[in-house]
XYZ file of C-alpha atoms in Angstrom:
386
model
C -172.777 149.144 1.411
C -174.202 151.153 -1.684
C -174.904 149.465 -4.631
C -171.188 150.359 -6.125
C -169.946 148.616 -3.522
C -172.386 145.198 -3.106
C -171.304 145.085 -7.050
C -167.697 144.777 -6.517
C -167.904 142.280 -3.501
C -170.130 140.257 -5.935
C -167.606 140.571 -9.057
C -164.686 139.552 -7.147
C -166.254 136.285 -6.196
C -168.108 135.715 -9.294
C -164.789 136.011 -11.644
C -164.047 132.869 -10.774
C -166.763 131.187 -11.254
C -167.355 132.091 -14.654
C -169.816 135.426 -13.903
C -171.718 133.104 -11.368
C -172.735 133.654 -7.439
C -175.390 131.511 -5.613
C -177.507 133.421 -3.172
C -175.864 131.677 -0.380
C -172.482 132.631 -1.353
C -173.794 136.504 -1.514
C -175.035 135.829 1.995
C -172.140 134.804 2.959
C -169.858 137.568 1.768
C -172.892 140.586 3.308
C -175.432 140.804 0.544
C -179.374 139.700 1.595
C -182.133 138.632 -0.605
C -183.263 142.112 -0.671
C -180.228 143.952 -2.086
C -179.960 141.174 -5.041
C -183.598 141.746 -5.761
C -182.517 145.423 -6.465
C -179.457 144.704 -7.942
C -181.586 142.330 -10.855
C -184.435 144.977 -10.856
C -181.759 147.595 -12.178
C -179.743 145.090 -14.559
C -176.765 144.638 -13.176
C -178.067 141.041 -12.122
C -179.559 138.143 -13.942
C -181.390 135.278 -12.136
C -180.042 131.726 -14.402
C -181.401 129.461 -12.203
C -182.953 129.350 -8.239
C -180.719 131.183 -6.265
C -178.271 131.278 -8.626
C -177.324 134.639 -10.300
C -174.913 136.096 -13.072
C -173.238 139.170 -13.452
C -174.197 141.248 -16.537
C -171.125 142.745 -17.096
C -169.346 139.612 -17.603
C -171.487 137.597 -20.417
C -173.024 134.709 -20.764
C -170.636 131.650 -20.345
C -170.510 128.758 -22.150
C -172.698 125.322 -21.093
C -174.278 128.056 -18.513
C -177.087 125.143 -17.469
C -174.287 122.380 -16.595
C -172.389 124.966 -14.325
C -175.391 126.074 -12.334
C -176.755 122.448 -12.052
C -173.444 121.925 -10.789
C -172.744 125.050 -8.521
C -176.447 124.129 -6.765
C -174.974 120.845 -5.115
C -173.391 122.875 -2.935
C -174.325 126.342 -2.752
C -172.492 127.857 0.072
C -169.269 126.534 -1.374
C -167.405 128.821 -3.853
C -165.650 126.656 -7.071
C -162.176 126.847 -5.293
C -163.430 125.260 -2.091
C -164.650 121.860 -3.459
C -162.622 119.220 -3.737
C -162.844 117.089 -6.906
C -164.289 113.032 -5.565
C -166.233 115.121 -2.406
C -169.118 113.477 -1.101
C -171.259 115.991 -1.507
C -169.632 117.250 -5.064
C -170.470 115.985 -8.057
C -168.899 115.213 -11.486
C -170.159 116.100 -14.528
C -170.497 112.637 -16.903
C -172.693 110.919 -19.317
C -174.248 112.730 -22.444
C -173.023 116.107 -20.456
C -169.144 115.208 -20.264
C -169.393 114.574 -24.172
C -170.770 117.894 -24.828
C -167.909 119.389 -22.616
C -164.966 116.944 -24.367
C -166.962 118.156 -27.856
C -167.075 114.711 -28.523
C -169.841 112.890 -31.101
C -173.092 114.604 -31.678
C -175.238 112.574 -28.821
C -178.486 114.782 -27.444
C -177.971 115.892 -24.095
C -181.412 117.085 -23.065
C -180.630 117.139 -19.706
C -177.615 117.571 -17.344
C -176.217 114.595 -15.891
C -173.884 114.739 -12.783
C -172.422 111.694 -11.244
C -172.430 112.013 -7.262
C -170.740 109.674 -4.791
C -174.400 109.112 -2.617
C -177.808 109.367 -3.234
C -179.463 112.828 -3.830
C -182.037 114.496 -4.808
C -183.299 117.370 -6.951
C -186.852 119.468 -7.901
C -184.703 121.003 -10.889
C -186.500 119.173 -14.497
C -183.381 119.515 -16.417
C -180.683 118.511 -13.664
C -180.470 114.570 -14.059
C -177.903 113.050 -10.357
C -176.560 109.279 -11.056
C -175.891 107.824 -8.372
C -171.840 106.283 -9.322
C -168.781 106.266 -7.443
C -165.773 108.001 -9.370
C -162.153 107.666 -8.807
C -159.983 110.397 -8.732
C -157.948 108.910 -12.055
C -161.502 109.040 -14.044
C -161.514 112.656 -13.239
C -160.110 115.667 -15.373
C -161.436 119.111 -15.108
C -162.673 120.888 -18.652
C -163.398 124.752 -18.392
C -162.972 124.712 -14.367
C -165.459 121.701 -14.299
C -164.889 118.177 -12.683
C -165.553 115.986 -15.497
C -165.300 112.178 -16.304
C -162.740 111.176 -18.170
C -163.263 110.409 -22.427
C -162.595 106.075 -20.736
C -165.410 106.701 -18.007
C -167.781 108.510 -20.108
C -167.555 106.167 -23.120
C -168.557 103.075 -20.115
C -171.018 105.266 -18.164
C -172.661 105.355 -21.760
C -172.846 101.809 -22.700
C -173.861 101.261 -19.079
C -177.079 103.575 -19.489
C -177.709 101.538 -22.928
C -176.990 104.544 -25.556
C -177.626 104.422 -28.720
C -174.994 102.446 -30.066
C -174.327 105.050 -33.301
C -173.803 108.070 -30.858
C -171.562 106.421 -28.412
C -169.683 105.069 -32.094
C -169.396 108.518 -32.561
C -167.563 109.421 -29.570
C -165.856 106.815 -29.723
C -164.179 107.611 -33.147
C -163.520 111.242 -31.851
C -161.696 110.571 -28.861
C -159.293 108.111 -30.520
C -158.605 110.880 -33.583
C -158.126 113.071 -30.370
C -155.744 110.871 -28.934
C -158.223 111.271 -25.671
C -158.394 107.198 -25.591
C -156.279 103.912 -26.204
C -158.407 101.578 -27.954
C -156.742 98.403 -26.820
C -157.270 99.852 -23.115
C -160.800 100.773 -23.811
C -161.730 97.813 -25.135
C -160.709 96.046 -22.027
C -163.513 97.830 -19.870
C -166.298 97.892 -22.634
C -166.189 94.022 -23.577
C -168.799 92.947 -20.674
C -171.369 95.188 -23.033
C -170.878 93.437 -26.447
C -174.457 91.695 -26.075
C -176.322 94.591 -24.997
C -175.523 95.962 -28.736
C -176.487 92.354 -30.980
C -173.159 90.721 -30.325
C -172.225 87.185 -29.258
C -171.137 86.932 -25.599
C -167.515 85.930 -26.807
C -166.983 88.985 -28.728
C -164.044 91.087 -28.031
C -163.994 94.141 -26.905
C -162.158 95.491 -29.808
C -165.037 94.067 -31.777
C -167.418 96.234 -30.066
C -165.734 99.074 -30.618
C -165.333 98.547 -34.368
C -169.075 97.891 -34.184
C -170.265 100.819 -32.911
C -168.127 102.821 -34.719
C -169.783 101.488 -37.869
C -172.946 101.925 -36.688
C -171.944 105.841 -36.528
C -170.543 105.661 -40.127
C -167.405 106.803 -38.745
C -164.028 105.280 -38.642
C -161.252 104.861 -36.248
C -158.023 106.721 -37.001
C -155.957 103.755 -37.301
C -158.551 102.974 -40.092
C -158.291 106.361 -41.888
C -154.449 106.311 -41.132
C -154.089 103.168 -42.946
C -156.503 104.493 -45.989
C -154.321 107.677 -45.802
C -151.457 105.490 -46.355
C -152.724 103.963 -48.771
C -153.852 106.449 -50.578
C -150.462 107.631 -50.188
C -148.209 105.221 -51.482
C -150.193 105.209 -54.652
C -149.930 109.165 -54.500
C -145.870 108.160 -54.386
C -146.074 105.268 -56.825
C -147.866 107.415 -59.064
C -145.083 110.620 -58.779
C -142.071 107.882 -59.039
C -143.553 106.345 -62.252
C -143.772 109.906 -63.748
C -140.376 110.812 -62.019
C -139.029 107.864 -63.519
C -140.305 107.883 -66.726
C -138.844 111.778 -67.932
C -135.582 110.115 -66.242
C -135.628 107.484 -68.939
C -136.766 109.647 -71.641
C -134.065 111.748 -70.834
C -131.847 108.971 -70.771
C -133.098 107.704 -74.139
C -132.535 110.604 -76.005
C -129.331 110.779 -74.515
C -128.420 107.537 -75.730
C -129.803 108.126 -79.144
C -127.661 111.287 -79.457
C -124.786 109.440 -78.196
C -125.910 106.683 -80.631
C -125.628 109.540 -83.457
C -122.178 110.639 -82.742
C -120.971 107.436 -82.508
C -122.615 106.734 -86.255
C -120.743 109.644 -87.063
C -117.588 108.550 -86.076
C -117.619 105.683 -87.291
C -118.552 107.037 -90.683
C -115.408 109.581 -90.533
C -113.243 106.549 -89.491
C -114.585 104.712 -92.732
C -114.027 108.085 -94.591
C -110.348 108.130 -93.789
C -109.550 104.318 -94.299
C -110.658 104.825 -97.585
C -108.752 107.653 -98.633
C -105.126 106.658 -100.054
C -102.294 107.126 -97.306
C -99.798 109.083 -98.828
C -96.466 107.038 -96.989
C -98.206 103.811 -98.030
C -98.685 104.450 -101.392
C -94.994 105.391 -101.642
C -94.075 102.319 -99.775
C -95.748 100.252 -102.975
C -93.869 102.725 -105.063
C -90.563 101.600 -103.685
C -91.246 97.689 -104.248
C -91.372 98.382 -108.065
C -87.518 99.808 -108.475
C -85.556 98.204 -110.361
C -82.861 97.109 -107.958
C -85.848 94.777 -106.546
C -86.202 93.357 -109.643
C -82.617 91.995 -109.588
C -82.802 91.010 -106.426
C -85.724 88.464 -107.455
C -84.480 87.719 -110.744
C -80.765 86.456 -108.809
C -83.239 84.279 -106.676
C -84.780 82.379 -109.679
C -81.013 81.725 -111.375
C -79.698 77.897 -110.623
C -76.463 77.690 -108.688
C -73.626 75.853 -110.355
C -72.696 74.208 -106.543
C -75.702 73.263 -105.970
C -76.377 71.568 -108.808
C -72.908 69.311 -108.688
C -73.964 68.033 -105.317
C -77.598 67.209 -106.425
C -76.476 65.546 -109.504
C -73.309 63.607 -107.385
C -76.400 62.499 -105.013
C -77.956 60.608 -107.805
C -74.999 58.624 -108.795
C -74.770 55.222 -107.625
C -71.892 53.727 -105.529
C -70.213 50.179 -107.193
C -68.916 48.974 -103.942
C -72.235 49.617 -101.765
C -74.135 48.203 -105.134
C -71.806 44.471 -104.568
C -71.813 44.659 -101.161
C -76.142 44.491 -101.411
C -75.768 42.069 -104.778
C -73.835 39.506 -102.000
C -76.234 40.057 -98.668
C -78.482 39.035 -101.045
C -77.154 36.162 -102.308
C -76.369 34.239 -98.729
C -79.440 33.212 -98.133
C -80.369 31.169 -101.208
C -77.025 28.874 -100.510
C -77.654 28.201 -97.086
C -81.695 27.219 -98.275
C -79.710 24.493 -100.832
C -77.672 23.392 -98.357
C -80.332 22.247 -95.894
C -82.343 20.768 -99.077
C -79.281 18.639 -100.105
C -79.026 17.162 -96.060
C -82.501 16.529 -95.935
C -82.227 14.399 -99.163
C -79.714 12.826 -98.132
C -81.134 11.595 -94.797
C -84.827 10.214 -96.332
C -82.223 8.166 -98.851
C -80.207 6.354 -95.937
C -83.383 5.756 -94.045
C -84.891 3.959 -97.101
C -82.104 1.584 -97.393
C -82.076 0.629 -93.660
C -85.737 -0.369 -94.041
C -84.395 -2.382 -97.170
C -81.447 -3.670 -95.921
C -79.184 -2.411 -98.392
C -77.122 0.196 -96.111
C -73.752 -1.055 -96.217
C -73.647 -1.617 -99.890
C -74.978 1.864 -100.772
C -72.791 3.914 -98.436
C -71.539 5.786 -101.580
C -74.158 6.564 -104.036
C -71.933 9.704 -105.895
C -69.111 7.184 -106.759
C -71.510 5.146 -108.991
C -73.358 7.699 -110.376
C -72.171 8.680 -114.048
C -73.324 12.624 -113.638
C -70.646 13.138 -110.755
C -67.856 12.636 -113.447
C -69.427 15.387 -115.828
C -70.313 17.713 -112.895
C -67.476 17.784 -110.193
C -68.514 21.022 -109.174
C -72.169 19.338 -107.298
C -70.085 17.850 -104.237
C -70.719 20.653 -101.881
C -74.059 21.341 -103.564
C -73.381 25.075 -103.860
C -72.297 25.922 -107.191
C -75.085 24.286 -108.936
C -77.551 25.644 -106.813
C -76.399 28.876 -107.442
C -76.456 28.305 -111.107
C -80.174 27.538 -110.684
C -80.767 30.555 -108.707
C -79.141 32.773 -111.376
């Protein structure tokens, strides 16, 4: 193959795997050691790490170091032959996955790759952990198996972090919605007293403590600031809003005042100005056939004065008729004085013994002669009376 040709059996593997080939993959696909020392002689090559090249044409990718740490695992495999979780494959994690989630601003000096067993490297900035991952802690970030924003944040506090970095990616995974805190803090609570807390603390605690050690704050913290900040925004607009409504309002009632003073004071106007039809009405009540009308009122009737005088007049027969009511009961009053006279008397002369010869008294007594009239007792008593 000329060199035309070794070039495009190197691009079409290389493409995707980000402008990279390992010396064992060129082997594999015809190219020796000899023909990729010409090929970086003339440019059109660039050694990136031991046996692991990059095409010139194609730029220098992004996090270059992680993906030929990680291509050197296995470096007859091509990208699209390993299997995320395999044995010999690793996963990027630690300080490493944070610079490939962009998350916090933690140093990664070094690249750290999780694998599945033991293993061993002479590279001085390649860094294997030795960590079992589960296929559901994986996700894959620019064609890279990485650990998920969960795993890294524990793979972190299990390597003892500093606690204001791992804050920090913390707080940018939850604005990223790349985390649920309450989940989160179920798997980071065994760590609270590596970081200065009590063995009882939550793991929600430890989260809001490292977060503040970062000087950075969970969303649900700025969210509830925001709405806070918000609702006085609001208040603020409706007190304005309201107030021009109620000036607005108040002048509108003080104009509505005004032509209501108005009115009133043209009612007033016209009550008192003289009404035509009642003036005349007054007129009328002066004619003179109203005057004889009143004067016919205060002239005595002839009738009416008979009867009134014939009222006062008093009657001789009802005038006897009271004179002899009257009288009735002063004879039957000297009547009963007469018999009770009479009866002391006789009981006198029984006590005496004298009744038989005084049975009589009126014969003997001189006075009867002269005054017949005093047998029944009336006449004289009436004569007293009178």
């Amino acid at each position: 193959m000329n060199r035309a040709e070794q070039l495009a059996v190197l691009s079409g593997a290389a493409a995707d795997q980000w402008g990279l080939v390992t010396a064992a993959q060129a082997k594999e696909l015809g190219l020796n050691a000899v023909q990729l020392l010409r090929l970086t002689e003339v440019g059109l090559l660039e050694s990136v790490g031991r046996g692991v090249y990059l095409l010139s044409a194609g730029g220098m990718p992004q996090y270059l170091e992680i993906k030929v740490a990680w291509l050197r695992l296995q470096p007859k495999q091509f990208a699209w032959e390993r299997p995320a979780g395999h044995r010999d494959s690793g996963v990027v994690s630690h300080a490493s996955a944070c610079r490939l989630h962009e998350l916090g601003d933690i140093p990664a000096p070094e690249v750290e790759i999780s694998v599945p067993r033991r293993r061993t490297t002479t590279e001085p900035f390649v860094c294997l952990r030795t960590a079992p991952v589960e296929a559901t802690q994986i996700t894959v970030v620019d064609g890279l198996p990485v650990t998920t924003a969960d795993r890294t944040i524990v793979d972190l506090l299990r390597a003892k972090a500093d606690g204001g970095h791992v804050g920090g990616v913390i707080a940018d995974a939850e604005r990223r919605d790349l985390i649920a805190v309450d989940e989160l803090a179920a798997h980071v609570q065994p760590f609270a007293r590596k970081y200065g807390l009590h063995a009882k603390a939550t793991g929600r605690e430890l989260i809001d403590h490292l977060v503040a050690q970062a000087g950075e704050s969970l969303r649900r913290h700025e969210v509830d600031r925001a709405r806070r900040e918000a609702f006085a925004v609001a208040t603020q607009s409706a007190s304005l809003i309201l107030e021009q409504a109620f000036g607005g309002l108040h002048k509108r009632i003080q104009e509505m005042q005004g032509l209501r003073s108005a009115g009133l004071d043209q009612a007033f106007q016209r009550l008192s100005e003289p009404d035509p039809a009642l003036m005349q009405a007054f007129a009328n009540l002066h004619q003179p056939a109203l005057g004889e009308v009143i004067g016919k009122l205060y002239q005595p009737n002839p009738a009416l004065t008979r009867a009134l005088q014939e009222l006062y007049q008093p009657d001789l027969g009802v005038t006897r008729a009271i004179e002899q009511a009257m009288a009735v009961p002063r004879v039957v009053k000297g009547m009963k004085s007469v018999e009770l006279s009479s009866a002391h008397t006789q009981e006198s002369h029984a006590e005496d013994g004298d009744v038989t010869e005084r049975q009589n008294p009126l014969c003997d007594d001189p006075a009867s002669e002269e005054h017949p009239a005093d047998e029944d007792g009336a006449e004289p008593a009436d004569e007293r009376t009178n």
